[in-house]
Coordinates of C-alpha atoms (C1' of nucleotides) in Angstrom, one line a residue:
Chain A
X1 CA -0.2 0.0 0.4
X2 CA 2.5 2.8 0.9
X3 CA 5.0 1.0 -2.3
X4 CA 1.9 2.4 -4.6
X5 CA 1.7 5.1 -2.8
X6 CA 4.7 6.3 -3.0
X7 CA 4.8 4.8 -6.4
X8 CA 2.1 6.6 -7.1
X9 CA 3.5 10.3 -6.2
X10 CA 6.6 9.8 -8.3
X11 CA 4.4 8.8 -11.2
X12 CA 1.7 11.5 -11.1
X13 CA 4.8 13.9 -10.3
X14 CA 6.2 12.8 -13.4
X15 CA 3.1 12.6 -15.9
X16 CA 2.7 16.4 -14.5
X17 CA 6.2 17.5 -15.4
X18 CA 5.7 15.9 -18.7
X19 CA 2.4 18.3 -19.1
X20 CA 3.8 20.8 -18.2
X21 CA 6.6 20.4 -20.3
X22 CA 4.2 19.8 -23.7
X23 CA 2.2 22.9 -22.4
X24 CA 5.1 25.1 -22.6
X25 CA 6.0 23.5 -25.5
X26 CA 2.3 24.2 -27.1
X27 CA 1.7 27.5 -25.2
X28 CA 0.2 30.1 -27.2
X29 CA -0.2 28.0 -30.3
X30 CA -1.7 25.2 -30.0
X31 CA 0.1 22.6 -32.1
X32 CA -1.9 21.7 -35.8
X33 CA 1.1 20.6 -37.6
X34 CA 1.8 16.8 -37.8
X35 CA 5.1 17.5 -36.5
X36 CA 4.7 19.6 -33.6
X37 CA 2.1 17.4 -32.4
X38 CA 4.6 14.2 -33.1
X39 CA 7.3 15.9 -31.1
X40 CA 4.8 16.5 -27.8
X41 CA 3.3 13.3 -28.5
X42 CA 7.1 11.4 -27.9
X43 CA 7.8 13.6 -25.1
X44 CA 4.8 11.9 -23.5
X45 CA 5.6 8.7 -24.1
X46 CA 9.3 8.7 -22.9
X47 CA 8.2 11.0 -20.1
X48 CA 5.9 7.7 -19.2
X49 CA 8.2 5.4 -20.2
X50 CA 11.3 6.7 -18.7
X51 CA 13.0 6.4 -15.1
X52 CA 13.0 9.7 -13.6
X53 CA 16.4 10.3 -12.4
X54 CA 17.4 11.8 -8.8
X55 CA 17.8 15.4 -10.1
X56 CA 14.3 14.7 -11.9
X57 CA 12.9 13.7 -9.1
X58 CA 14.2 16.5 -6.8
X59 CA 12.4 18.8 -9.2
X60 CA 9.3 17.1 -9.7
X61 CA 9.3 17.7 -5.6
X62 CA 9.8 21.1 -5.8
X63 CA 7.1 21.2 -8.5
X64 CA 5.0 19.3 -6.4
X65 CA 4.7 22.4 -4.1
X66 CA 4.5 25.0 -6.1
X67 CA 1.7 22.9 -7.6
X68 CA 0.4 22.1 -4.1
X69 CA 0.4 26.0 -3.2
X70 CA -1.5 26.5 -6.6
X71 CA -3.9 23.9 -5.6
X72 CA -5.5 21.2 -8.2
X73 CA -4.4 22.4 -11.5
X74 CA -7.3 21.6 -14.2
X75 CA -6.7 18.2 -15.3
X76 CA -9.4 18.4 -18.1
X77 CA -7.4 21.1 -19.5
X78 CA -4.3 18.6 -20.0
X79 CA -6.3 16.4 -21.2
X80 CA -7.8 18.4 -23.9
X81 CA -4.2 19.3 -24.7
X82 CA -3.2 15.5 -24.7
X83 CA -6.2 13.9 -26.3
X84 CA -5.8 16.2 -29.6
X85 CA -2.5 14.7 -30.4
X86 CA -2.8 12.2 -32.8
X87 CA -2.2 8.7 -32.4
X88 CA 0.9 6.8 -32.7
X89 CA -0.5 4.6 -35.0
X90 CA -1.1 7.8 -37.2
X91 CA 2.3 9.1 -36.8
X92 CA 3.8 6.0 -37.5
X93 CA 1.8 5.3 -40.7
X94 CA 2.9 9.0 -41.7
X95 CA 6.3 8.7 -41.1
X96 CA 6.0 4.9 -43.1
X97 CA 4.9 6.9 -46.2
X98 CA 7.7 9.2 -45.8
X99 CA 10.5 6.6 -45.2
X100 CA 10.2 3.5 -46.8
X101 CA 12.2 1.5 -43.9
X102 CA 9.9 2.4 -41.6
X103 CA 6.6 -0.8 -41.5
X104 CA 3.5 0.3 -41.1
X105 CA 1.2 -0.7 -38.1
X106 CA -1.9 -2.5 -39.9
X107 CA -4.9 -4.1 -38.4
X108 CA -3.3 -7.3 -39.1
X109 CA -4.0 -9.0 -36.0
X110 CA -1.7 -11.5 -36.3
X111 CA -3.0 -12.8 -39.4
X112 CA -0.5 -15.9 -39.3
X113 CA -2.8 -18.1 -37.3
X114 CA -5.2 -17.6 -40.2
X115 CA -8.2 -16.9 -37.4
X116 CA -11.1 -14.7 -38.9
X117 CA -11.0 -11.4 -37.9
X118 CA -14.1 -11.1 -35.9
X119 CA -12.6 -13.9 -34.1
X120 CA -9.6 -12.3 -32.9
X121 CA -11.6 -10.0 -30.1
X122 CA -13.9 -12.8 -29.6
X123 CA -11.5 -15.6 -28.5
X124 CA -12.8 -16.8 -25.5
X125 CA -10.7 -16.2 -22.8
X126 CA -9.9 -19.3 -20.8
X127 CA -7.7 -17.0 -18.1
X128 CA -8.6 -15.3 -15.0
X129 CA -10.9 -12.1 -15.6
X130 CA -10.4 -9.3 -13.3
X131 CA -12.6 -6.6 -12.5
X132 CA -13.3 -3.8 -10.6
X133 CA -16.0 -5.7 -8.9
X134 CA -13.9 -8.9 -8.4
X135 CA -12.4 -12.0 -10.5
X136 CA -14.1 -14.6 -12.1
X137 CA -12.7 -17.4 -14.0
X138 CA -13.8 -18.7 -17.3
X139 CA -15.8 -22.1 -15.4
X140 CA -16.7 -20.3 -12.3
X141 CA -19.2 -17.1 -11.9
X142 CA -18.6 -16.3 -15.0
X143 CA -20.5 -13.2 -16.8
X144 CA -24.0 -14.5 -18.3
X145 CA -22.9 -13.3 -21.9
X146 CA -19.9 -15.7 -21.7
X147 CA -21.8 -18.5 -20.5
X148 CA -24.6 -18.2 -22.7
X149 CA -22.5 -17.3 -25.8
X150 CA -21.8 -19.9 -28.2
X151 CA -18.1 -20.5 -28.7
X152 CA -19.1 -19.4 -32.7
X153 CA -17.1 -16.6 -34.8
X154 CA -20.2 -14.2 -33.5
X155 CA -19.5 -11.2 -31.6
X156 CA -21.3 -11.9 -28.3
X157 CA -23.4 -8.5 -28.5
X158 CA -24.9 -10.1 -31.4
X159 CA -25.0 -13.6 -30.1
X160 CA -26.7 -12.5 -26.8
X161 CA -28.7 -9.6 -28.2
X162 CA -32.0 -10.3 -26.6
X163 CA -35.2 -9.8 -28.7
X164 CA -36.3 -5.9 -27.9
X165 CA -39.6 -7.1 -27.3
X166 CA -39.0 -9.3 -24.4
X167 CA -37.2 -6.2 -22.5
X168 CA -40.1 -4.9 -20.5
X169 CA -39.3 -5.0 -16.4
X170 CA -37.0 -3.2 -14.7
X171 CA -35.3 -6.1 -13.6
X172 CA -34.9 -7.3 -17.4
X173 CA -33.5 -3.5 -18.3
X174 CA -31.5 -3.5 -15.6
X175 CA -29.7 -7.2 -16.9
X176 CA -29.5 -5.8 -20.1
X177 CA -27.6 -2.7 -19.0
X178 CA -24.9 -4.6 -17.1
X179 CA -24.8 -7.1 -19.6
X180 CA -23.6 -4.5 -22.2
X181 CA -21.7 -3.3 -19.6
X182 CA -19.7 -6.5 -19.2
X183 CA -19.6 -6.7 -23.1
X184 CA -18.3 -3.5 -23.6
X185 CA -15.6 -3.6 -20.7
X186 CA -14.4 -7.0 -22.4
X187 CA -14.3 -5.6 -25.6
X188 CA -12.2 -2.8 -24.3
X189 CA -10.0 -4.8 -22.4
X190 CA -9.2 -6.6 -25.8
X191 CA -8.9 -3.5 -27.3
X192 CA -6.3 -2.6 -24.6
X193 CA -4.4 -5.0 -25.1
X194 CA -4.0 -4.4 -28.3
X195 CA -3.1 -1.1 -28.4
X196 CA -0.3 -1.8 -25.9
X197 CA 0.8 -4.0 -28.3
X198 CA 1.0 -1.8 -31.1
X199 CA 2.8 0.8 -29.2
X200 CA 5.6 -1.5 -28.5
X201 CA 5.4 -2.1 -31.7
X202 CA 5.5 1.5 -32.3
X203 CA 8.5 2.2 -30.0
X204 CA 10.3 -0.6 -31.4
X205 CA 10.5 1.1 -34.7
X206 CA 11.1 4.4 -33.8
X207 CA 14.1 3.0 -31.8
X208 CA 15.3 1.3 -34.9
X209 CA 14.9 4.0 -36.9
X210 CA 17.0 6.1 -34.4
X211 CA 19.6 3.2 -34.9
X212 CA 19.5 3.6 -38.2
X213 CA 19.6 7.1 -38.4
X214 CA 22.6 7.5 -35.8
X215 CA 24.6 5.4 -38.4
X216 CA 23.9 7.1 -41.4
X217 CA 24.5 10.7 -39.4
X218 CA 27.8 9.2 -38.5
X219 CA 28.7 7.9 -42.0
X220 CA 27.7 11.2 -43.3
X221 CA 29.9 13.1 -40.5
X222 CA 32.9 10.8 -41.5
X223 CA 32.5 11.7 -45.1
X224 CA 32.4 15.2 -44.5
X225 CA 35.6 15.1 -42.8
X226 CA 37.2 13.1 -45.7
X227 CA 35.8 15.5 -48.2
X228 CA 37.4 18.4 -45.9
X229 CA 41.0 16.6 -45.6
X230 CA 40.6 16.6 -49.8
X231 CA 39.8 19.9 -50.3
X232 CA 41.7 21.6 -47.7
X233 CA 45.1 23.2 -49.1
X234 CA 48.6 21.7 -47.4
X235 CA 50.5 24.6 -47.0
X236 CA 52.3 24.2 -43.8
Chain B
dC1 C1' 16.7 -10.8 4.6
dT2 C1' 14.3 -6.3 4.2
dG3 C1' 11.8 -2.4 2.6
dA4 C1' 12.4 0.9 -1.1
dG5 C1' 12.2 2.1 -5.5
dT6 C1' 11.6 0.4 -10.2
dT7 C1' 9.4 -1.5 -14.1
dC8 C1' 5.8 -4.2 -16.7
dA9 C1' 1.4 -5.7 -17.6
dC10 C1' -3.4 -5.1 -16.7
dG11 C1' -8.5 -3.2 -16.3
dT12 C1' -10.8 0.9 -16.5
dC13 C1' -12.1 5.0 -17.5
dA14 C1' -13.1 8.8 -20.5
dC15 C1' -12.8 11.2 -24.5
dA16 C1' -11.7 11.8 -29.6
dC17 C1' -12.9 10.5 -34.2
dG18 C1' -14.7 7.8 -38.4
dA19 C1' -18.8 5.3 -40.0
dG20 C1' -23.1 4.6 -40.5
Chain C
dC1 C1' -26.9 12.0 -34.1
dT2 C1' -25.3 7.6 -32.7
dC3 C1' -22.4 4.1 -32.1
dG4 C1' -18.2 1.4 -32.1
dT5 C1' -13.1 1.7 -31.2
dG6 C1' -8.5 3.4 -30.3
dT7 C1' -5.9 5.4 -27.1
dG8 C1' -3.9 8.3 -22.8
dA9 C1' -4.5 8.5 -18.4
dC10 C1' -4.6 6.6 -14.2
dG11 C1' -4.7 3.3 -10.4
dT12 C1' -3.0 -1.4 -9.2
dG13 C1' -0.5 -5.4 -8.1
dA14 C1' 3.4 -8.7 -8.9
dA15 C1' 8.0 -9.5 -9.9
dC16 C1' 12.6 -7.6 -9.9
dT17 C1' 16.8 -5.4 -8.2
dC18 C1' 19.6 -3.0 -5.1
dA19 C1' 21.5 -0.8 -0.8
dG20 C1' 21.5 -1.4 4.2

DNA sequence: CTGAGTTCACGTCACACGAG
DNA sequence: CTCGTGTGACGTGAACTCAG
């Protein structure tokens, strides 16, 4: 518990710092160009994933003090700023159109398994699911939509759609609402997993691109030095 | 060994955005 | 306009590392 508290403290402050950086970058001119957005986006990414150094943490602590004196900063405003950035997939796909070496992130859905596309999100989970209300396994206290859903490729929403005419009593309506919510949560769960996978892929792509560009840069510098040597007058 | 710090993966919520 | 999807943000737990 304390662990988490501390961790949250650091994480939250780091995030805040990152956001402040973004805000200061975009200050006055909310970026409408892709390039600007990209840089801001990248900062967030690295900010989120990198480890704060001691100095950073110290800075964070200082910032936190001032932040406390200011009170709670409008998180909605930050959200707005952050959410206007293009998704990393868009960025990468734009990059890939410019740079041939950069692969696109497509909705391949691991086609090597040869599974129909609509099965991907529907793969009936055999592992334990965790919800905010507790845990339930595939064999245990499963949500109704999983129990009833046959293992077909049909989306569960379709499978479980109750005939509209049969939903009259408040209880049935409540059940339907719960079922819809569970379904949405399950889909979102899967979507989040897929999203993280793509994000990792995206980061790897960027890292490899950096490596390539560094090599390229090094070569160009060497070439420049060589040319300088050739062109420079050999007096002395 | 233990506590603190870090990293990673996950589930959920909120929201933007595109399709119909 | 509504709905479904993608993704950033957030909170959490587990696993790992490391200094004392």
